[in-house]
PDB file of C-alpha atoms in Angstrom:
ATOM      1  CA  ASP A   1     -12.627 -12.060  -7.840  1.00 72.00           C
ATOM      2  CA  ALA A   2     -12.348  -8.506  -9.172  1.00 82.00           C
ATOM      3  CA  ARG A   3      -8.788  -7.485  -9.974  1.00 93.00           C
ATOM      4  CA  VAL A   4      -6.714  -4.435 -10.640  1.00 97.00           C
ATOM      5  CA  THR A   5      -4.807  -5.079 -13.851  1.00 97.00           C
ATOM      6  CA  GLN A   6      -1.395  -3.546 -14.427  1.00 98.00           C
ATOM      7  CA  THR A   7       0.676  -3.655 -17.575  1.00 98.00           C
ATOM      8  CA  PRO A   8       3.425  -4.359 -18.298  1.00 98.00           C
ATOM      9  CA  ARG A   9       4.472  -6.717 -15.496  1.00 97.00           C
ATOM     10  CA  HIS A  10       8.134  -6.132 -16.210  1.00 98.00           C
ATOM     11  CA  LYS A  11       9.923  -3.376 -18.073  1.00 98.00           C
ATOM     12  CA  VAL A  12      13.624  -2.937 -18.741  1.00 98.00           C
ATOM     13  CA  THR A  13      14.573   0.298 -20.424  1.00 98.00           C
ATOM     14  CA  GLU A  14      17.562   2.469 -21.030  1.00 97.00           C
ATOM     15  CA  MET A  15      18.138   5.690 -19.176  1.00 97.00           C
ATOM     16  CA  GLY A  16      16.488   8.597 -20.947  1.00 97.00           C
ATOM     17  CA  GLN A  17      13.671   6.575 -22.477  1.00 98.00           C
ATOM     18  CA  GLU A  18      10.002   7.198 -21.809  1.00 98.00           C
ATOM     19  CA  VAL A  19       8.155   4.629 -19.736  1.00 98.00           C
ATOM     20  CA  THR A  20       4.391   4.305 -19.564  1.00 98.00           C
ATOM     21  CA  MET A  21       2.684   2.075 -17.026  1.00 98.00           C
ATOM     22  CA  ARG A  22      -1.023   1.327 -17.245  1.00 98.00           C
ATOM     23  CA  CYS A  23      -3.630   0.333 -14.717  1.00 98.00           C
ATOM     24  CA  GLN A  24      -7.211  -0.823 -15.041  1.00 98.00           C
ATOM     25  CA  PRO A  25      -8.946  -0.262 -11.701  1.00 97.00           C
ATOM     26  CA  ILE A  26     -11.833  -2.362 -10.474  1.00 96.00           C
ATOM     27  CA  LEU A  27     -15.126  -1.333 -12.037  1.00 94.00           C
ATOM     28  CA  GLY A  28     -17.034   0.864  -9.618  1.00 91.00           C
ATOM     29  CA  HIS A  29     -14.026   1.946  -7.586  1.00 92.00           C
ATOM     30  CA  ASN A  30     -13.820   5.734  -7.429  1.00 89.00           C
ATOM     31  CA  THR A  31     -10.328   6.123  -5.998  1.00 91.00           C
ATOM     32  CA  VAL A  32      -7.061   5.170  -7.669  1.00 93.00           C
ATOM     33  CA  PHE A  33      -3.561   5.343  -6.254  1.00 93.00           C
ATOM     34  CA  TRP A  34      -0.070   4.897  -7.581  1.00 96.00           C
ATOM     35  CA  TYR A  35       2.612   3.679  -5.178  1.00 95.00           C
ATOM     36  CA  ARG A  36       6.284   2.993  -5.694  1.00 96.00           C
ATOM     37  CA  GLN A  37       8.032   0.323  -3.646  1.00 96.00           C
ATOM     38  CA  THR A  38      11.760   0.063  -3.066  1.00 92.00           C
ATOM     39  CA  MET A  39      13.762  -1.664  -0.383  1.00 86.00           C
ATOM     40  CA  MET A  40      15.050   1.659   0.909  1.00 83.00           C
ATOM     41  CA  GLN A  41      11.889   3.762   0.833  1.00 82.00           C
ATOM     42  CA  GLY A  42       9.135   1.208   1.276  1.00 87.00           C
ATOM     43  CA  LEU A  43       5.732   2.071  -0.185  1.00 91.00           C
ATOM     44  CA  GLU A  44       5.662   5.685  -1.326  1.00 91.00           C
ATOM     45  CA  LEU A  45       2.462   7.324  -2.510  1.00 90.00           C
ATOM     46  CA  LEU A  46       3.029   8.999  -5.861  1.00 94.00           C
ATOM     47  CA  ALA A  47      -0.461  10.069  -6.949  1.00 93.00           C
ATOM     48  CA  TYR A  48      -4.069   9.822  -5.852  1.00 88.00           C
ATOM     49  CA  PHE A  49      -7.216  10.256  -7.945  1.00 91.00           C
ATOM     50  CA  ARG A  50     -10.851  10.392  -6.960  1.00 89.00           C
ATOM     51  CA  ASN A  51     -13.508  10.216  -9.649  1.00 89.00           C
ATOM     52  CA  ARG A  52     -10.631  10.668 -12.129  1.00 91.00           C
ATOM     53  CA  ALA A  53      -9.645  14.016 -10.633  1.00 89.00           C
ATOM     54  CA  PRO A  54      -6.098  14.261  -9.283  1.00 87.00           C
ATOM     55  CA  LEU A  55      -6.219  15.019  -5.553  1.00 83.00           C
ATOM     56  CA  ASP A  56      -2.622  14.687  -4.536  1.00 80.00           C
ATOM     57  CA  ASP A  57       0.546  14.123  -6.459  1.00 81.00           C
ATOM     58  CA  SER A  58       2.908  15.724  -3.975  1.00 81.00           C
ATOM     59  CA  GLY A  59       4.917  12.514  -3.715  1.00 83.00           C
ATOM     60  CA  MET A  60       5.727  12.512  -7.396  1.00 89.00           C
ATOM     61  CA  PRO A  61       8.817  14.125  -8.969  1.00 86.00           C
ATOM     62  CA  LYS A  62       7.011  16.625 -11.183  1.00 86.00           C
ATOM     63  CA  ASP A  63       9.802  17.240 -13.618  1.00 92.00           C
ATOM     64  CA  ARG A  64       9.754  13.719 -15.001  1.00 96.00           C
ATOM     65  CA  PHE A  65       6.645  11.943 -13.720  1.00 96.00           C
ATOM     66  CA  SER A  66       3.049  12.446 -14.769  1.00 95.00           C
ATOM     67  CA  ALA A  67      -0.119  10.606 -13.825  1.00 96.00           C
ATOM     68  CA  GLU A  68      -3.457  10.756 -15.603  1.00 95.00           C
ATOM     69  CA  MET A  69      -6.832   9.063 -15.753  1.00 95.00           C
ATOM     70  CA  PRO A  70      -8.104   9.550 -19.296  1.00 93.00           C
ATOM     71  CA  ASP A  71     -11.209   7.560 -18.397  1.00 93.00           C
ATOM     72  CA  ALA A  72     -12.616   5.555 -15.513  1.00 92.00           C
ATOM     73  CA  THR A  73     -11.105   2.315 -16.789  1.00 95.00           C
ATOM     74  CA  LEU A  74      -7.542   3.517 -17.289  1.00 97.00           C
ATOM     75  CA  ALA A  75      -4.902   5.188 -15.177  1.00 97.00           C
ATOM     76  CA  THR A  76      -1.428   5.886 -16.520  1.00 97.00           C
ATOM     77  CA  LEU A  77       1.900   6.744 -14.968  1.00 97.00           C
ATOM     78  CA  LYS A  78       4.598   8.105 -17.242  1.00 97.00           C
ATOM     79  CA  ILE A  79       8.237   8.737 -16.625  1.00 97.00           C
ATOM     80  CA  GLN A  80      10.120  10.891 -19.134  1.00 97.00           C
ATOM     81  CA  PRO A  81      13.065  10.758 -19.155  1.00 97.00           C
ATOM     82  CA  SER A  82      13.666   7.686 -17.017  1.00 97.00           C
ATOM     83  CA  GLU A  83      16.684   7.416 -14.726  1.00 97.00           C
ATOM     84  CA  PRO A  84      18.310   4.433 -12.964  1.00 97.00           C
ATOM     85  CA  ARG A  85      17.010   5.701  -9.594  1.00 95.00           C
ATOM     86  CA  ASP A  86      13.467   5.159 -10.889  1.00 96.00           C
ATOM     87  CA  SER A  87      14.036   1.403 -10.777  1.00 97.00           C
ATOM     88  CA  ALA A  88      11.361   0.020  -8.448  1.00 97.00           C
ATOM     89  CA  VAL A  89       8.078  -1.835  -8.392  1.00 98.00           C
ATOM     90  CA  TYR A  90       5.174   0.456  -9.222  1.00 98.00           C
ATOM     91  CA  PHE A  91       1.799  -0.528  -7.833  1.00 98.00           C
ATOM     92  CA  CYS A  92      -1.610   0.741  -8.754  1.00 97.00           C
ATOM     93  CA  ALA A  93      -4.416   0.264  -6.261  1.00 95.00           C
ATOM     94  CA  SER A  94      -8.095   1.118  -6.328  1.00 94.00           C
ATOM     95  CA  GLY A  95     -10.757   1.531  -3.690  1.00 90.00           C
ATOM     96  CA  ILE A  96     -13.967   3.279  -2.741  1.00 86.00           C
ATOM     97  CA  SER A  97     -13.938   6.453  -0.663  1.00 81.00           C
ATOM     98  CA  ALA A  98     -16.816   8.367   0.872  1.00 75.00           C
ATOM     99  CA  ARG A  99     -17.650  11.614  -0.905  1.00 65.00           C
ATOM    100  CA  ALA A 100     -17.726  13.924   2.100  1.00 57.00           C
ATOM    101  CA  THR A 101     -14.782  12.710   4.112  1.00 58.00           C
ATOM    102  CA  GLN A 102     -12.688  10.906   1.504  1.00 61.00           C
ATOM    103  CA  THR A 103     -12.475   8.097   4.046  1.00 65.00           C
ATOM    104  CA  LEU A 104     -11.793   4.766   2.461  1.00 68.00           C
ATOM    105  CA  LEU A 105     -14.771   2.529   3.005  1.00 69.00           C
ATOM    106  CA  TYR A 106     -12.872  -0.670   2.442  1.00 77.00           C
ATOM    107  CA  GLY A 107      -9.318  -1.683   1.802  1.00 84.00           C
ATOM    108  CA  TYR A 108      -7.481  -1.030  -1.390  1.00 88.00           C
ATOM    109  CA  THR A 109      -7.047  -3.716  -3.992  1.00 94.00           C
ATOM    110  CA  PHE A 110      -3.550  -3.670  -5.389  1.00 96.00           C
ATOM    111  CA  GLY A 111      -2.496  -4.735  -8.828  1.00 98.00           C
ATOM    112  CA  SER A 112       0.402  -7.138  -9.289  1.00 97.00           C
ATOM    113  CA  GLY A 113       2.741  -4.256 -10.032  1.00 98.00           C
ATOM    114  CA  THR A 114       5.153  -3.238 -12.781  1.00 98.00           C
ATOM    115  CA  ARG A 115       8.767  -4.048 -12.036  1.00 98.00           C
ATOM    116  CA  LEU A 116      10.778  -1.311 -13.726  1.00 98.00           C
ATOM    117  CA  THR A 117      14.499  -1.546 -14.315  1.00 98.00           C
ATOM    118  CA  VAL A 118      16.269   1.433 -15.835  1.00 98.00           C
ATOM    119  CA  VAL A 119      19.797   0.685 -17.005  1.00 97.00           C
TER     120      VAL A 119
ATOM    121  CA  GLY B   1       3.126  15.829   7.606  1.00 71.00           C
ATOM    122  CA  GLN B   2       1.488  12.632   8.688  1.00 74.00           C
ATOM    123  CA  GLN B   3       3.898   9.813   9.512  1.00 86.00           C
ATOM    124  CA  VAL B   4       3.280   6.184  10.361  1.00 92.00           C
ATOM    125  CA  MET B   5       5.988   4.332  12.233  1.00 95.00           C
ATOM    126  CA  GLN B   6       6.023   0.557  12.428  1.00 97.00           C
ATOM    127  CA  ILE B   7       8.141  -1.743  14.574  1.00 97.00           C
ATOM    128  CA  PRO B   8       9.930  -4.066  14.529  1.00 97.00           C
ATOM    129  CA  GLN B   9      11.433  -3.975  11.066  1.00 95.00           C
ATOM    130  CA  TYR B  10      12.153  -7.705  11.118  1.00 96.00           C
ATOM    131  CA  GLN B  11      11.016 -10.578  13.273  1.00 97.00           C
ATOM    132  CA  HIS B  12      12.236 -14.147  13.189  1.00 97.00           C
ATOM    133  CA  VAL B  13      10.180 -16.711  15.092  1.00 97.00           C
ATOM    134  CA  GLN B  14       9.986 -20.451  15.465  1.00 97.00           C
ATOM    135  CA  GLU B  15       6.825 -22.005  14.131  1.00 97.00           C
ATOM    136  CA  GLY B  16       4.259 -22.022  16.910  1.00 98.00           C
ATOM    137  CA  GLU B  17       5.529 -18.849  18.587  1.00 98.00           C
ATOM    138  CA  ASP B  18       3.472 -15.684  18.725  1.00 98.00           C
ATOM    139  CA  PHE B  19       4.236 -12.514  16.764  1.00 97.00           C
ATOM    140  CA  THR B  20       3.239  -8.871  17.233  1.00 98.00           C
ATOM    141  CA  THR B  21       3.852  -5.789  15.122  1.00 98.00           C
ATOM    142  CA  TYR B  22       3.101  -2.258  16.286  1.00 98.00           C
ATOM    143  CA  CYS B  23       2.119   0.849  14.428  1.00 98.00           C
ATOM    144  CA  ASN B  24       2.158   4.468  15.631  1.00 97.00           C
ATOM    145  CA  SER B  25       0.907   7.572  13.879  1.00 94.00           C
ATOM    146  CA  SER B  26       2.057  11.134  14.443  1.00 89.00           C
ATOM    147  CA  THR B  27      -1.539  12.314  14.025  1.00 90.00           C
ATOM    148  CA  THR B  28      -5.005  11.042  14.921  1.00 91.00           C
ATOM    149  CA  LEU B  29      -6.319   8.669  12.297  1.00 91.00           C
ATOM    150  CA  SER B  30      -9.783   8.228  10.867  1.00 89.00           C
ATOM    151  CA  ASN B  31      -9.018   4.581  10.206  1.00 91.00           C
ATOM    152  CA  ILE B  32      -6.150   2.162   9.967  1.00 94.00           C
ATOM    153  CA  GLN B  33      -5.738  -0.747   7.622  1.00 94.00           C
ATOM    154  CA  TRP B  34      -3.484  -3.775   7.634  1.00 97.00           C
ATOM    155  CA  TYR B  35      -2.013  -5.483   4.593  1.00 97.00           C
ATOM    156  CA  LYS B  36       0.121  -8.560   4.020  1.00 98.00           C
ATOM    157  CA  GLN B  37       2.639  -8.872   1.216  1.00 97.00           C
ATOM    158  CA  ARG B  38       4.137 -12.233   0.417  1.00 96.00           C
ATOM    159  CA  PRO B  39       7.672 -12.276  -1.048  1.00 92.00           C
ATOM    160  CA  GLY B  40       7.457 -11.255  -4.706  1.00 92.00           C
ATOM    161  CA  GLY B  41       3.781 -10.403  -4.385  1.00 96.00           C
ATOM    162  CA  HIS B  42       1.614  -7.383  -3.887  1.00 97.00           C
ATOM    163  CA  PRO B  43       0.009  -6.059  -0.704  1.00 96.00           C
ATOM    164  CA  VAL B  44      -3.255  -7.775   0.117  1.00 96.00           C
ATOM    165  CA  PHE B  45      -5.838  -6.126   2.334  1.00 95.00           C
ATOM    166  CA  LEU B  46      -6.445  -7.857   5.658  1.00 96.00           C
ATOM    167  CA  ILE B  47      -8.669  -5.571   7.711  1.00 95.00           C
ATOM    168  CA  GLN B  48      -9.784  -2.017   8.450  1.00 93.00           C
ATOM    169  CA  LEU B  49     -10.267  -0.589  11.953  1.00 95.00           C
ATOM    170  CA  VAL B  50     -12.341   2.536  12.386  1.00 92.00           C
ATOM    171  CA  LYS B  51     -13.539   2.865  15.983  1.00 94.00           C
ATOM    172  CA  SER B  52     -11.510   3.918  18.988  1.00 96.00           C
ATOM    173  CA  GLY B  53     -10.438   0.848  20.970  1.00 97.00           C
ATOM    174  CA  GLU B  54     -11.696  -1.523  18.303  1.00 96.00           C
ATOM    175  CA  VAL B  55     -10.515  -5.141  18.366  1.00 98.00           C
ATOM    176  CA  LYS B  56     -11.081  -7.512  15.477  1.00 97.00           C
ATOM    177  CA  LYS B  57     -10.071 -11.131  15.006  1.00 97.00           C
ATOM    178  CA  GLN B  58      -9.440 -13.234  11.953  1.00 96.00           C
ATOM    179  CA  LYS B  59      -8.670 -16.787  13.051  1.00 96.00           C
ATOM    180  CA  ARG B  60      -5.191 -16.527  14.632  1.00 98.00           C
ATOM    181  CA  LEU B  61      -4.824 -12.796  13.858  1.00 98.00           C
ATOM    182  CA  THR B  62      -5.948 -10.131  16.338  1.00 98.00           C
ATOM    183  CA  PHE B  63      -6.008  -6.462  15.349  1.00 98.00           C
ATOM    184  CA  GLN B  64      -6.349  -3.571  17.791  1.00 98.00           C
ATOM    185  CA  PHE B  65      -6.881   0.156  17.335  1.00 98.00           C
ATOM    186  CA  GLY B  66      -5.834   2.373  20.208  1.00 97.00           C
ATOM    187  CA  GLU B  67      -8.213   4.509  22.241  1.00 96.00           C
ATOM    188  CA  ALA B  68      -6.625   7.687  20.910  1.00 95.00           C
ATOM    189  CA  LYS B  69      -6.754   6.341  17.337  1.00 95.00           C
ATOM    190  CA  LYS B  70      -3.024   6.911  16.935  1.00 95.00           C
ATOM    191  CA  ASN B  71      -1.702   3.396  17.340  1.00 96.00           C
ATOM    192  CA  SER B  72      -2.523  -0.121  16.332  1.00 98.00           C
ATOM    193  CA  SER B  73      -1.189  -3.641  16.625  1.00 98.00           C
ATOM    194  CA  LEU B  74      -1.404  -6.966  14.866  1.00 98.00           C
ATOM    195  CA  HIS B  75      -0.868 -10.119  16.890  1.00 98.00           C
ATOM    196  CA  ILE B  76      -0.530 -13.583  15.382  1.00 98.00           C
ATOM    197  CA  THR B  77      -0.965 -16.538  17.700  1.00 98.00           C
ATOM    198  CA  ALA B  78       0.963 -19.736  17.042  1.00 98.00           C
ATOM    199  CA  THR B  79       2.627 -18.692  13.803  1.00 98.00           C
ATOM    200  CA  GLN B  80       2.733 -21.009  10.829  1.00 97.00           C
ATOM    201  CA  THR B  81       5.041 -21.025   7.821  1.00 96.00           C
ATOM    202  CA  THR B  82       2.161 -19.660   5.754  1.00 96.00           C
ATOM    203  CA  ASP B  83       2.327 -16.459   7.826  1.00 97.00           C
ATOM    204  CA  VAL B  84       5.655 -15.520   6.228  1.00 97.00           C
ATOM    205  CA  GLY B  85       5.616 -12.112   4.558  1.00 97.00           C
ATOM    206  CA  THR B  86       5.686  -8.416   5.296  1.00 97.00           C
ATOM    207  CA  TYR B  87       2.855  -6.903   7.302  1.00 98.00           C
ATOM    208  CA  PHE B  88       2.047  -3.262   6.671  1.00 97.00           C
ATOM    209  CA  CYS B  89      -0.163  -0.914   8.587  1.00 97.00           C
ATOM    210  CA  ALA B  90      -1.592   2.047   6.689  1.00 94.00           C
ATOM    211  CA  GLY B  91      -3.230   5.019   8.320  1.00 92.00           C
ATOM    212  CA  GLN B  92      -5.618   7.545   6.872  1.00 87.00           C
ATOM    213  CA  GLY B  93      -5.885  10.938   8.499  1.00 82.00           C
ATOM    214  CA  SER B  94      -9.114  12.753   9.261  1.00 72.00           C
ATOM    215  CA  GLY B  95     -10.512  15.738   7.400  1.00 63.00           C
ATOM    216  CA  GLY B  96      -9.963  16.781   3.830  1.00 53.00           C
ATOM    217  CA  TYR B  97      -8.345  14.767   1.113  1.00 54.00           C
ATOM    218  CA  ASN B  98      -6.383  12.352   3.212  1.00 64.00           C
ATOM    219  CA  LYS B  99      -3.904   9.912   1.833  1.00 75.00           C
ATOM    220  CA  LEU B 100      -3.352   6.425   3.134  1.00 82.00           C
ATOM    221  CA  ILE B 101       0.184   6.460   4.489  1.00 87.00           C
ATOM    222  CA  PHE B 102       1.924   3.117   4.838  1.00 91.00           C
ATOM    223  CA  GLY B 103       4.293   2.136   7.594  1.00 94.00           C
ATOM    224  CA  ALA B 104       7.626   0.627   6.609  1.00 94.00           C
ATOM    225  CA  GLY B 105       6.333  -2.878   7.308  1.00 96.00           C
ATOM    226  CA  THR B 106       7.451  -5.745   9.511  1.00 97.00           C
ATOM    227  CA  ARG B 107       9.026  -8.668   7.730  1.00 96.00           C
ATOM    228  CA  LEU B 108       8.143 -11.938   9.412  1.00 98.00           C
ATOM    229  CA  ALA B 109      10.233 -15.067   8.979  1.00 97.00           C
ATOM    230  CA  VAL B 110       8.927 -18.326  10.440  1.00 97.00           C
ATOM    231  CA  HIS B 111      11.330 -21.188  10.974  1.00 94.00           C
ATOM    232  CA  PRO B 112       9.830 -24.694  10.970  1.00 90.00           C
TER     233      PRO B 112
END
């Protein structure tokens, strides 16, 4: 089965350090998403790319978070500087959306997530 | 902005009992999707509903999309311990670059 690959699986870092999370979407998927999951907030959409172009990052704290897709096989999410409140599981997901309507044609495939702990 | 509300937050059932979770959107949706997340795992896609009034079945799971395309439900008949997990609905709006907004999820516990 095709998979979305996320690295690292776990990351413990000190407050103030830079954190980079990576995602390899499924080949052929044109839409990539970053979500953050916490007990309090559930699944929050951070960023959304289609054909590598950022479409929406309104859910992302702009002062410290950045999301990019340097090529079709890699999406990155960076936090600089990290803070304890950033501790969460970060999921990447990929899917296929229709060009005209952006409607997802099928469900997303999620990666296994990066569990981030900032101490 | 678009909001997706899901109830109940938790549900405890005895094995063999039925279970239903409900999802309501503040806006009309182009489609709704359902996902299951096992404890410690990641969300896994179950199904997508697109048409008004659509009903789909997967073995003991029945999914419905409301006529107005603003609400949906997932019903599990005769729950089993393997059904344990959190069930999320996720709605996508219509028109423009629309995000998939997840509900808060319903955590299902099944007691043998």
